[in-house]
């Protein structure tokens, strides 16, 4: 057998003709090559670049919605068929993780993110130039599948760059881009579709942004995956020393297709059906995510048909939701200080249930916002500013529920976090994809107040979920067969 040594702090290179297999490693915990030890400016630049990509993908998911009516008329189909342009894009989010999650672990973070932004931009352009509805919705699906890389890989980039004490703050800002994108899209898309540019430019413009981010990522995005950094380091040392026995451990990893299917498809589906925490929390998050895309249909119906606004100005009503999301992000960041203090007191060992404090406030606020929107937006006798203000409560609740629940799943299933996140993304994207298909019909047929009441009652039923897991989460995790 070959002897295996470690090239690290204070270890000299083995001779060029040595048969010893030597693995490179970081020079201790303070090695400047480790992403968590990079300069703060470098971390912020890379974080901003990848989160900008997330914002563009989220914006692209909803920016076509204001142009659905005009696109449907141009192709001679009903608006229900045109709505598939939004639905299939979000459905692409459910399939994308099966490609991008394993790619990011095998080939690092940079190229999956760069290639996905390039592919998303190309398919979005293909949607814009489509000559029939079939081409448009199929290309939208593939654009969403490429865009899923941003939802899947960016949290991993932030985990590479930041420690437990600061990672929560970084992921909070990432979550902000996930929701500000769809809430910004209606008024941006509304003004574009209503202008001389027309509905096709609701696709051209985000495609241009996507391709720009891909170009910037190609030249300036740094590789943050520690295992890939060590591969690059080992390659440089081999070239310098001419010793082929110097390797990185990641180079010896052999992953079969069966392993990838198990980790990112079979195991996630198994977790959904065997782990109550993952199933219930993911269902709650799916409902919240679905509401975001349901509002893309509900808001235009309320503010255009009841209050007589143009599509562009009706889109401005989403500003209330953006304000709520920003306030929620500030609230969560403020609580991050207390979390970091508790983490330090617990010797750096996180307790997953600590993450569930914000939903204790966010869940009832979200429910109130839904009732408020429905029972003030159904009649023009109540000024439009009143239902618009309900968006502040809805937006606040959306982020206060979604982000802590996401962090809770990661902390609770840390050894299999990739599979737990894949399960969550598959379920929530599949559920959210269906909401735009029935949201407008539900508000039309049931009436605005009763449709909102139904959604509000569902939200009210789910209020105890974070409370239950905050109390019984440790017991449920102890009963899990995964960690048995």
mmCIF file with all atom_site columns, C-alpha atoms in Angstrom, residues 302-467:
data_model
loop_
_atom_site.group_PDB
_atom_site.id
_atom_site.type_symbol
_atom_site.label_atom_id
_atom_site.label_alt_id
_atom_site.label_comp_id
_atom_site.label_asym_id
_atom_site.label_entity_id
_atom_site.label_seq_id
_atom_site.pdbx_PDB_ins_code
_atom_site.Cartn_x
_atom_site.Cartn_y
_atom_site.Cartn_z
_atom_site.occupancy
_atom_site.B_iso_or_equiv
_atom_site.pdbx_formal_charge
_atom_site.auth_seq_id
_atom_site.auth_comp_id
_atom_site.auth_asym_id
_atom_site.auth_atom_id
_atom_site.pdbx_PDB_model_num
ATOM 1   C CA . UNK A 1 302 ? -58.447 43.586 -7.427  1.00 0.00 ? 302 UNK A CA 1
ATOM 2   C CA . UNK A 1 303 ? -56.799 46.828 -8.455  1.00 0.00 ? 303 UNK A CA 1
ATOM 3   C CA . UNK A 1 304 ? -57.704 46.767 -12.157 1.00 0.00 ? 304 UNK A CA 1
ATOM 4   C CA . UNK A 1 305 ? -61.262 45.403 -12.043 1.00 0.00 ? 305 UNK A CA 1
ATOM 5   C CA . UNK A 1 306 ? -62.395 46.853 -8.706  1.00 0.00 ? 306 UNK A CA 1
ATOM 6   C CA . UNK A 1 307 ? -60.414 50.084 -8.527  1.00 0.00 ? 307 UNK A CA 1
ATOM 7   C CA . UNK A 1 308 ? -60.068 50.735 -12.272 1.00 0.00 ? 308 UNK A CA 1
ATOM 8   C CA . UNK A 1 309 ? -56.290 51.088 -12.428 1.00 0.00 ? 309 UNK A CA 1
ATOM 9   C CA . UNK A 1 310 ? -54.177 50.473 -15.506 1.00 0.00 ? 310 UNK A CA 1
ATOM 10  C CA . UNK A 1 311 ? -51.989 47.346 -15.422 1.00 0.00 ? 311 UNK A CA 1
ATOM 11  C CA . UNK A 1 312 ? -48.861 49.428 -14.861 1.00 0.00 ? 312 UNK A CA 1
ATOM 12  C CA . UNK A 1 313 ? -50.253 51.328 -11.868 1.00 0.00 ? 313 UNK A CA 1
ATOM 13  C CA . UNK A 1 314 ? -51.877 48.192 -10.462 1.00 0.00 ? 314 UNK A CA 1
ATOM 14  C CA . UNK A 1 315 ? -48.387 46.691 -10.413 1.00 0.00 ? 315 UNK A CA 1
ATOM 15  C CA . UNK A 1 316 ? -47.221 49.529 -8.165  1.00 0.00 ? 316 UNK A CA 1
ATOM 16  C CA . UNK A 1 317 ? -49.456 48.111 -5.426  1.00 0.00 ? 317 UNK A CA 1
ATOM 17  C CA . UNK A 1 318 ? -46.831 45.374 -4.953  1.00 0.00 ? 318 UNK A CA 1
ATOM 18  C CA . UNK A 1 319 ? -44.621 48.016 -3.343  1.00 0.00 ? 319 UNK A CA 1
ATOM 19  C CA . UNK A 1 320 ? -46.472 47.331 -0.079  1.00 0.00 ? 320 UNK A CA 1
ATOM 20  C CA . UNK A 1 321 ? -45.329 43.697 -0.250  1.00 0.00 ? 321 UNK A CA 1
ATOM 21  C CA . UNK A 1 322 ? -41.743 44.807 -0.903  1.00 0.00 ? 322 UNK A CA 1
ATOM 22  C CA . UNK A 1 323 ? -41.862 47.111 2.122   1.00 0.00 ? 323 UNK A CA 1
ATOM 23  C CA . UNK A 1 324 ? -43.104 44.225 4.252   1.00 0.00 ? 324 UNK A CA 1
ATOM 24  C CA . UNK A 1 325 ? -40.338 41.900 3.047   1.00 0.00 ? 325 UNK A CA 1
ATOM 25  C CA . UNK A 1 326 ? -37.666 44.541 3.744   1.00 0.00 ? 326 UNK A CA 1
ATOM 26  C CA . UNK A 1 327 ? -39.062 45.136 7.241   1.00 0.00 ? 327 UNK A CA 1
ATOM 27  C CA . UNK A 1 328 ? -39.046 41.385 7.890   1.00 0.00 ? 328 UNK A CA 1
ATOM 28  C CA . UNK A 1 329 ? -35.434 41.120 6.719   1.00 0.00 ? 329 UNK A CA 1
ATOM 29  C CA . UNK A 1 330 ? -34.479 43.928 9.106   1.00 0.00 ? 330 UNK A CA 1
ATOM 30  C CA . UNK A 1 331 ? -36.353 42.203 11.932  1.00 0.00 ? 331 UNK A CA 1
ATOM 31  C CA . UNK A 1 332 ? -34.576 38.887 11.266  1.00 0.00 ? 332 UNK A CA 1
ATOM 32  C CA . UNK A 1 333 ? -31.163 40.579 11.008  1.00 0.00 ? 333 UNK A CA 1
ATOM 33  C CA . UNK A 1 334 ? -31.774 42.310 14.334  1.00 0.00 ? 334 UNK A CA 1
ATOM 34  C CA . UNK A 1 335 ? -32.582 38.931 15.895  1.00 0.00 ? 335 UNK A CA 1
ATOM 35  C CA . UNK A 1 336 ? -29.386 37.517 14.406  1.00 0.00 ? 336 UNK A CA 1
ATOM 36  C CA . UNK A 1 337 ? -27.425 39.344 17.122  1.00 0.00 ? 337 UNK A CA 1
ATOM 37  C CA . UNK A 1 338 ? -29.233 37.407 19.840  1.00 0.00 ? 338 UNK A CA 1
ATOM 38  C CA . UNK A 1 339 ? -28.798 34.177 17.878  1.00 0.00 ? 339 UNK A CA 1
ATOM 39  C CA . UNK A 1 340 ? -25.039 34.731 17.559  1.00 0.00 ? 340 UNK A CA 1
ATOM 40  C CA . UNK A 1 341 ? -24.822 35.373 21.308  1.00 0.00 ? 341 UNK A CA 1
ATOM 41  C CA . UNK A 1 342 ? -26.698 32.158 22.145  1.00 0.00 ? 342 UNK A CA 1
ATOM 42  C CA . UNK A 1 343 ? -24.538 30.263 19.672  1.00 0.00 ? 343 UNK A CA 1
ATOM 43  C CA . UNK A 1 344 ? -21.370 31.514 21.369  1.00 0.00 ? 344 UNK A CA 1
ATOM 44  C CA . UNK A 1 345 ? -22.753 30.574 24.797  1.00 0.00 ? 345 UNK A CA 1
ATOM 45  C CA . UNK A 1 346 ? -23.461 27.067 23.462  1.00 0.00 ? 346 UNK A CA 1
ATOM 46  C CA . UNK A 1 347 ? -19.832 26.679 22.259  1.00 0.00 ? 347 UNK A CA 1
ATOM 47  C CA . UNK A 1 348 ? -20.777 27.151 18.605  1.00 0.00 ? 348 UNK A CA 1
ATOM 48  C CA . UNK A 1 349 ? -23.245 24.241 18.548  1.00 0.00 ? 349 UNK A CA 1
ATOM 49  C CA . UNK A 1 350 ? -26.537 25.369 16.918  1.00 0.00 ? 350 UNK A CA 1
ATOM 50  C CA . UNK A 1 351 ? -29.918 24.248 18.209  1.00 0.00 ? 351 UNK A CA 1
ATOM 51  C CA . UNK A 1 352 ? -32.262 24.108 15.173  1.00 0.00 ? 352 UNK A CA 1
ATOM 52  C CA . UNK A 1 353 ? -35.328 25.249 17.133  1.00 0.00 ? 353 UNK A CA 1
ATOM 53  C CA . UNK A 1 354 ? -33.669 28.600 17.846  1.00 0.00 ? 354 UNK A CA 1
ATOM 54  C CA . UNK A 1 355 ? -34.397 29.475 14.217  1.00 0.00 ? 355 UNK A CA 1
ATOM 55  C CA . UNK A 1 356 ? -38.176 29.386 14.757  1.00 0.00 ? 356 UNK A CA 1
ATOM 56  C CA . UNK A 1 357 ? -38.579 32.588 16.761  1.00 0.00 ? 357 UNK A CA 1
ATOM 57  C CA . UNK A 1 358 ? -39.498 34.965 13.852  1.00 0.00 ? 358 UNK A CA 1
ATOM 58  C CA . UNK A 1 359 ? -42.426 32.794 12.615  1.00 0.00 ? 359 UNK A CA 1
ATOM 59  C CA . UNK A 1 360 ? -44.074 33.155 16.029  1.00 0.00 ? 360 UNK A CA 1
ATOM 60  C CA . UNK A 1 361 ? -44.765 36.758 14.997  1.00 0.00 ? 361 UNK A CA 1
ATOM 61  C CA . UNK A 1 362 ? -44.746 36.341 11.224  1.00 0.00 ? 362 UNK A CA 1
ATOM 62  C CA . UNK A 1 363 ? -47.418 33.611 11.052  1.00 0.00 ? 363 UNK A CA 1
ATOM 63  C CA . UNK A 1 364 ? -50.259 35.613 12.691  1.00 0.00 ? 364 UNK A CA 1
ATOM 64  C CA . UNK A 1 365 ? -49.213 38.820 10.901  1.00 0.00 ? 365 UNK A CA 1
ATOM 65  C CA . UNK A 1 366 ? -49.363 36.988 7.554   1.00 0.00 ? 366 UNK A CA 1
ATOM 66  C CA . UNK A 1 367 ? -52.855 35.671 8.359   1.00 0.00 ? 367 UNK A CA 1
ATOM 67  C CA . UNK A 1 368 ? -54.096 39.126 9.349   1.00 0.00 ? 368 UNK A CA 1
ATOM 68  C CA . UNK A 1 369 ? -52.722 40.518 6.076   1.00 0.00 ? 369 UNK A CA 1
ATOM 69  C CA . UNK A 1 370 ? -54.684 38.017 3.968   1.00 0.00 ? 370 UNK A CA 1
ATOM 70  C CA . UNK A 1 371 ? -57.992 38.779 5.735   1.00 0.00 ? 371 UNK A CA 1
ATOM 71  C CA . UNK A 1 372 ? -57.263 42.515 5.573   1.00 0.00 ? 372 UNK A CA 1
ATOM 72  C CA . UNK A 1 373 ? -56.586 42.365 1.812   1.00 0.00 ? 373 UNK A CA 1
ATOM 73  C CA . UNK A 1 374 ? -59.774 40.447 1.017   1.00 0.00 ? 374 UNK A CA 1
ATOM 74  C CA . UNK A 1 375 ? -62.210 42.381 3.181   1.00 0.00 ? 375 UNK A CA 1
ATOM 75  C CA . UNK A 1 376 ? -60.995 45.827 2.118   1.00 0.00 ? 376 UNK A CA 1
ATOM 76  C CA . UNK A 1 377 ? -60.241 45.151 -1.545  1.00 0.00 ? 377 UNK A CA 1
ATOM 77  C CA . UNK A 1 378 ? -63.586 43.803 -2.758  1.00 0.00 ? 378 UNK A CA 1
ATOM 78  C CA . UNK A 1 379 ? -65.322 47.182 -3.102  1.00 0.00 ? 379 UNK A CA 1
ATOM 79  C CA . UNK A 1 380 ? -64.286 50.523 -4.637  1.00 0.00 ? 380 UNK A CA 1
ATOM 80  C CA . UNK A 1 381 ? -66.024 52.291 -1.725  1.00 0.00 ? 381 UNK A CA 1
ATOM 81  C CA . UNK A 1 382 ? -62.938 51.544 0.360   1.00 0.00 ? 382 UNK A CA 1
ATOM 82  C CA . UNK A 1 383 ? -59.928 53.545 -0.839  1.00 0.00 ? 383 UNK A CA 1
ATOM 83  C CA . UNK A 1 384 ? -57.346 51.483 -2.716  1.00 0.00 ? 384 UNK A CA 1
ATOM 84  C CA . UNK A 1 385 ? -54.607 52.448 -0.270  1.00 0.00 ? 385 UNK A CA 1
ATOM 85  C CA . UNK A 1 386 ? -56.238 50.269 2.417   1.00 0.00 ? 386 UNK A CA 1
ATOM 86  C CA . UNK A 1 387 ? -55.886 46.883 0.622   1.00 0.00 ? 387 UNK A CA 1
ATOM 87  C CA . UNK A 1 388 ? -52.512 48.020 -0.700  1.00 0.00 ? 388 UNK A CA 1
ATOM 88  C CA . UNK A 1 389 ? -51.358 48.556 2.897   1.00 0.00 ? 389 UNK A CA 1
ATOM 89  C CA . UNK A 1 390 ? -52.329 44.969 3.710   1.00 0.00 ? 390 UNK A CA 1
ATOM 90  C CA . UNK A 1 391 ? -49.414 43.957 1.508   1.00 0.00 ? 391 UNK A CA 1
ATOM 91  C CA . UNK A 1 392 ? -47.019 45.195 4.195   1.00 0.00 ? 392 UNK A CA 1
ATOM 92  C CA . UNK A 1 393 ? -48.387 42.585 6.601   1.00 0.00 ? 393 UNK A CA 1
ATOM 93  C CA . UNK A 1 394 ? -48.411 39.860 3.934   1.00 0.00 ? 394 UNK A CA 1
ATOM 94  C CA . UNK A 1 395 ? -44.841 40.590 2.835   1.00 0.00 ? 395 UNK A CA 1
ATOM 95  C CA . UNK A 1 396 ? -43.625 40.738 6.442   1.00 0.00 ? 396 UNK A CA 1
ATOM 96  C CA . UNK A 1 397 ? -45.210 37.382 7.199   1.00 0.00 ? 397 UNK A CA 1
ATOM 97  C CA . UNK A 1 398 ? -43.918 35.745 4.005   1.00 0.00 ? 398 UNK A CA 1
ATOM 98  C CA . UNK A 1 399 ? -40.251 36.296 4.841   1.00 0.00 ? 399 UNK A CA 1
ATOM 99  C CA . UNK A 1 400 ? -40.641 35.809 8.605   1.00 0.00 ? 400 UNK A CA 1
ATOM 100 C CA . UNK A 1 401 ? -42.067 32.345 7.949   1.00 0.00 ? 401 UNK A CA 1
ATOM 101 C CA . UNK A 1 402 ? -40.136 31.223 4.893   1.00 0.00 ? 402 UNK A CA 1
ATOM 102 C CA . UNK A 1 403 ? -36.550 32.069 5.815   1.00 0.00 ? 403 UNK A CA 1
ATOM 103 C CA . UNK A 1 404 ? -36.455 30.747 9.407   1.00 0.00 ? 404 UNK A CA 1
ATOM 104 C CA . UNK A 1 405 ? -38.202 27.547 8.319   1.00 0.00 ? 405 UNK A CA 1
ATOM 105 C CA . UNK A 1 406 ? -35.603 27.081 5.570   1.00 0.00 ? 406 UNK A CA 1
ATOM 106 C CA . UNK A 1 407 ? -32.761 27.573 8.059   1.00 0.00 ? 407 UNK A CA 1
ATOM 107 C CA . UNK A 1 408 ? -34.500 25.209 10.484  1.00 0.00 ? 408 UNK A CA 1
ATOM 108 C CA . UNK A 1 409 ? -34.541 22.391 7.930   1.00 0.00 ? 409 UNK A CA 1
ATOM 109 C CA . UNK A 1 410 ? -30.855 22.906 7.152   1.00 0.00 ? 410 UNK A CA 1
ATOM 110 C CA . UNK A 1 411 ? -29.846 22.909 10.833  1.00 0.00 ? 411 UNK A CA 1
ATOM 111 C CA . UNK A 1 412 ? -32.092 19.982 11.770  1.00 0.00 ? 412 UNK A CA 1
ATOM 112 C CA . UNK A 1 413 ? -30.828 17.766 8.923   1.00 0.00 ? 413 UNK A CA 1
ATOM 113 C CA . UNK A 1 414 ? -27.297 19.118 8.553   1.00 0.00 ? 414 UNK A CA 1
ATOM 114 C CA . UNK A 1 415 ? -25.638 15.772 7.620   1.00 0.00 ? 415 UNK A CA 1
ATOM 115 C CA . UNK A 1 416 ? -28.118 15.382 4.734   1.00 0.00 ? 416 UNK A CA 1
ATOM 116 C CA . UNK A 1 417 ? -28.875 19.077 4.215   1.00 0.00 ? 417 UNK A CA 1
ATOM 117 C CA . UNK A 1 418 ? -28.524 18.821 0.416   1.00 0.00 ? 418 UNK A CA 1
ATOM 118 C CA . UNK A 1 419 ? -31.238 16.147 0.259   1.00 0.00 ? 419 UNK A CA 1
ATOM 119 C CA . UNK A 1 420 ? -33.486 18.012 2.715   1.00 0.00 ? 420 UNK A CA 1
ATOM 120 C CA . UNK A 1 421 ? -33.186 21.237 0.690   1.00 0.00 ? 421 UNK A CA 1
ATOM 121 C CA . UNK A 1 422 ? -33.838 19.321 -2.550  1.00 0.00 ? 422 UNK A CA 1
ATOM 122 C CA . UNK A 1 423 ? -37.000 17.831 -1.016  1.00 0.00 ? 423 UNK A CA 1
ATOM 123 C CA . UNK A 1 424 ? -38.135 21.285 0.029   1.00 0.00 ? 424 UNK A CA 1
ATOM 124 C CA . UNK A 1 425 ? -37.463 22.907 -3.361  1.00 0.00 ? 425 UNK A CA 1
ATOM 125 C CA . UNK A 1 426 ? -39.159 20.098 -5.297  1.00 0.00 ? 426 UNK A CA 1
ATOM 126 C CA . UNK A 1 427 ? -42.330 20.293 -3.206  1.00 0.00 ? 427 UNK A CA 1
ATOM 127 C CA . UNK A 1 428 ? -42.623 24.067 -2.886  1.00 0.00 ? 428 UNK A CA 1
ATOM 128 C CA . UNK A 1 429 ? -41.913 24.745 -6.569  1.00 0.00 ? 429 UNK A CA 1
ATOM 129 C CA . UNK A 1 430 ? -44.355 22.060 -7.718  1.00 0.00 ? 430 UNK A CA 1
ATOM 130 C CA . UNK A 1 431 ? -47.071 23.466 -5.441  1.00 0.00 ? 431 UNK A CA 1
ATOM 131 C CA . UNK A 1 432 ? -46.370 27.125 -6.279  1.00 0.00 ? 432 UNK A CA 1
ATOM 132 C CA . UNK A 1 433 ? -46.477 26.362 -10.002 1.00 0.00 ? 433 UNK A CA 1
ATOM 133 C CA . UNK A 1 434 ? -50.170 25.514 -9.738  1.00 0.00 ? 434 UNK A CA 1
ATOM 134 C CA . UNK A 1 435 ? -51.308 28.650 -7.899  1.00 0.00 ? 435 UNK A CA 1
ATOM 135 C CA . UNK A 1 436 ? -51.283 31.045 -10.894 1.00 0.00 ? 436 UNK A CA 1
ATOM 136 C CA . UNK A 1 437 ? -53.529 28.616 -12.799 1.00 0.00 ? 437 UNK A CA 1
ATOM 137 C CA . UNK A 1 438 ? -56.464 28.918 -10.420 1.00 0.00 ? 438 UNK A CA 1
ATOM 138 C CA . UNK A 1 439 ? -55.866 32.129 -8.442  1.00 0.00 ? 439 UNK A CA 1
ATOM 139 C CA . UNK A 1 440 ? -57.704 34.514 -10.800 1.00 0.00 ? 440 UNK A CA 1
ATOM 140 C CA . UNK A 1 441 ? -60.634 32.124 -11.289 1.00 0.00 ? 441 UNK A CA 1
ATOM 141 C CA . UNK A 1 442 ? -60.882 31.630 -7.531  1.00 0.00 ? 442 UNK A CA 1
ATOM 142 C CA . UNK A 1 443 ? -61.072 35.374 -6.876  1.00 0.00 ? 443 UNK A CA 1
ATOM 143 C CA . UNK A 1 444 ? -63.572 35.826 -9.722  1.00 0.00 ? 444 UNK A CA 1
ATOM 144 C CA . UNK A 1 445 ? -65.914 32.950 -8.850  1.00 0.00 ? 445 UNK A CA 1
ATOM 145 C CA . UNK A 1 446 ? -65.741 32.997 -5.046  1.00 0.00 ? 446 UNK A CA 1
ATOM 146 C CA . UNK A 1 447 ? -65.491 36.752 -4.701  1.00 0.00 ? 447 UNK A CA 1
ATOM 147 C CA . UNK A 1 448 ? -62.441 38.618 -3.466  1.00 0.00 ? 448 UNK A CA 1
ATOM 148 C CA . UNK A 1 449 ? -63.468 38.571 0.206   1.00 0.00 ? 449 UNK A CA 1
ATOM 149 C CA . UNK A 1 450 ? -64.290 34.857 0.314   1.00 0.00 ? 450 UNK A CA 1
ATOM 150 C CA . UNK A 1 451 ? -61.240 33.766 -1.693  1.00 0.00 ? 451 UNK A CA 1
ATOM 151 C CA . UNK A 1 452 ? -59.042 35.706 0.714   1.00 0.00 ? 452 UNK A CA 1
ATOM 152 C CA . UNK A 1 453 ? -60.978 34.232 3.636   1.00 0.00 ? 453 UNK A CA 1
ATOM 153 C CA . UNK A 1 454 ? -60.231 30.729 2.394   1.00 0.00 ? 454 UNK A CA 1
ATOM 154 C CA . UNK A 1 455 ? -56.521 31.511 2.104   1.00 0.00 ? 455 UNK A CA 1
ATOM 155 C CA . UNK A 1 456 ? -56.579 33.296 5.451   1.00 0.00 ? 456 UNK A CA 1
ATOM 156 C CA . UNK A 1 457 ? -58.196 30.301 7.158   1.00 0.00 ? 457 UNK A CA 1
ATOM 157 C CA . UNK A 1 458 ? -55.559 27.982 5.717   1.00 0.00 ? 458 UNK A CA 1
ATOM 158 C CA . UNK A 1 459 ? -52.877 30.346 6.994   1.00 0.00 ? 459 UNK A CA 1
ATOM 159 C CA . UNK A 1 460 ? -54.568 30.430 10.425  1.00 0.00 ? 460 UNK A CA 1
ATOM 160 C CA . UNK A 1 461 ? -54.613 26.637 10.608  1.00 0.00 ? 461 UNK A CA 1
ATOM 161 C CA . UNK A 1 462 ? -50.845 26.637 10.019  1.00 0.00 ? 462 UNK A CA 1
ATOM 162 C CA . UNK A 1 463 ? -50.007 29.214 12.711  1.00 0.00 ? 463 UNK A CA 1
ATOM 163 C CA . UNK A 1 464 ? -49.277 26.512 15.354  1.00 0.00 ? 464 UNK A CA 1
ATOM 164 C CA . UNK A 1 465 ? -46.724 24.738 13.138  1.00 0.00 ? 465 UNK A CA 1
ATOM 165 C CA . UNK A 1 466 ? -43.641 26.730 14.257  1.00 0.00 ? 466 UNK A CA 1
ATOM 166 C CA . UNK A 1 467 ? -44.882 26.623 17.852  1.00 0.00 ? 467 UNK A CA 1
#
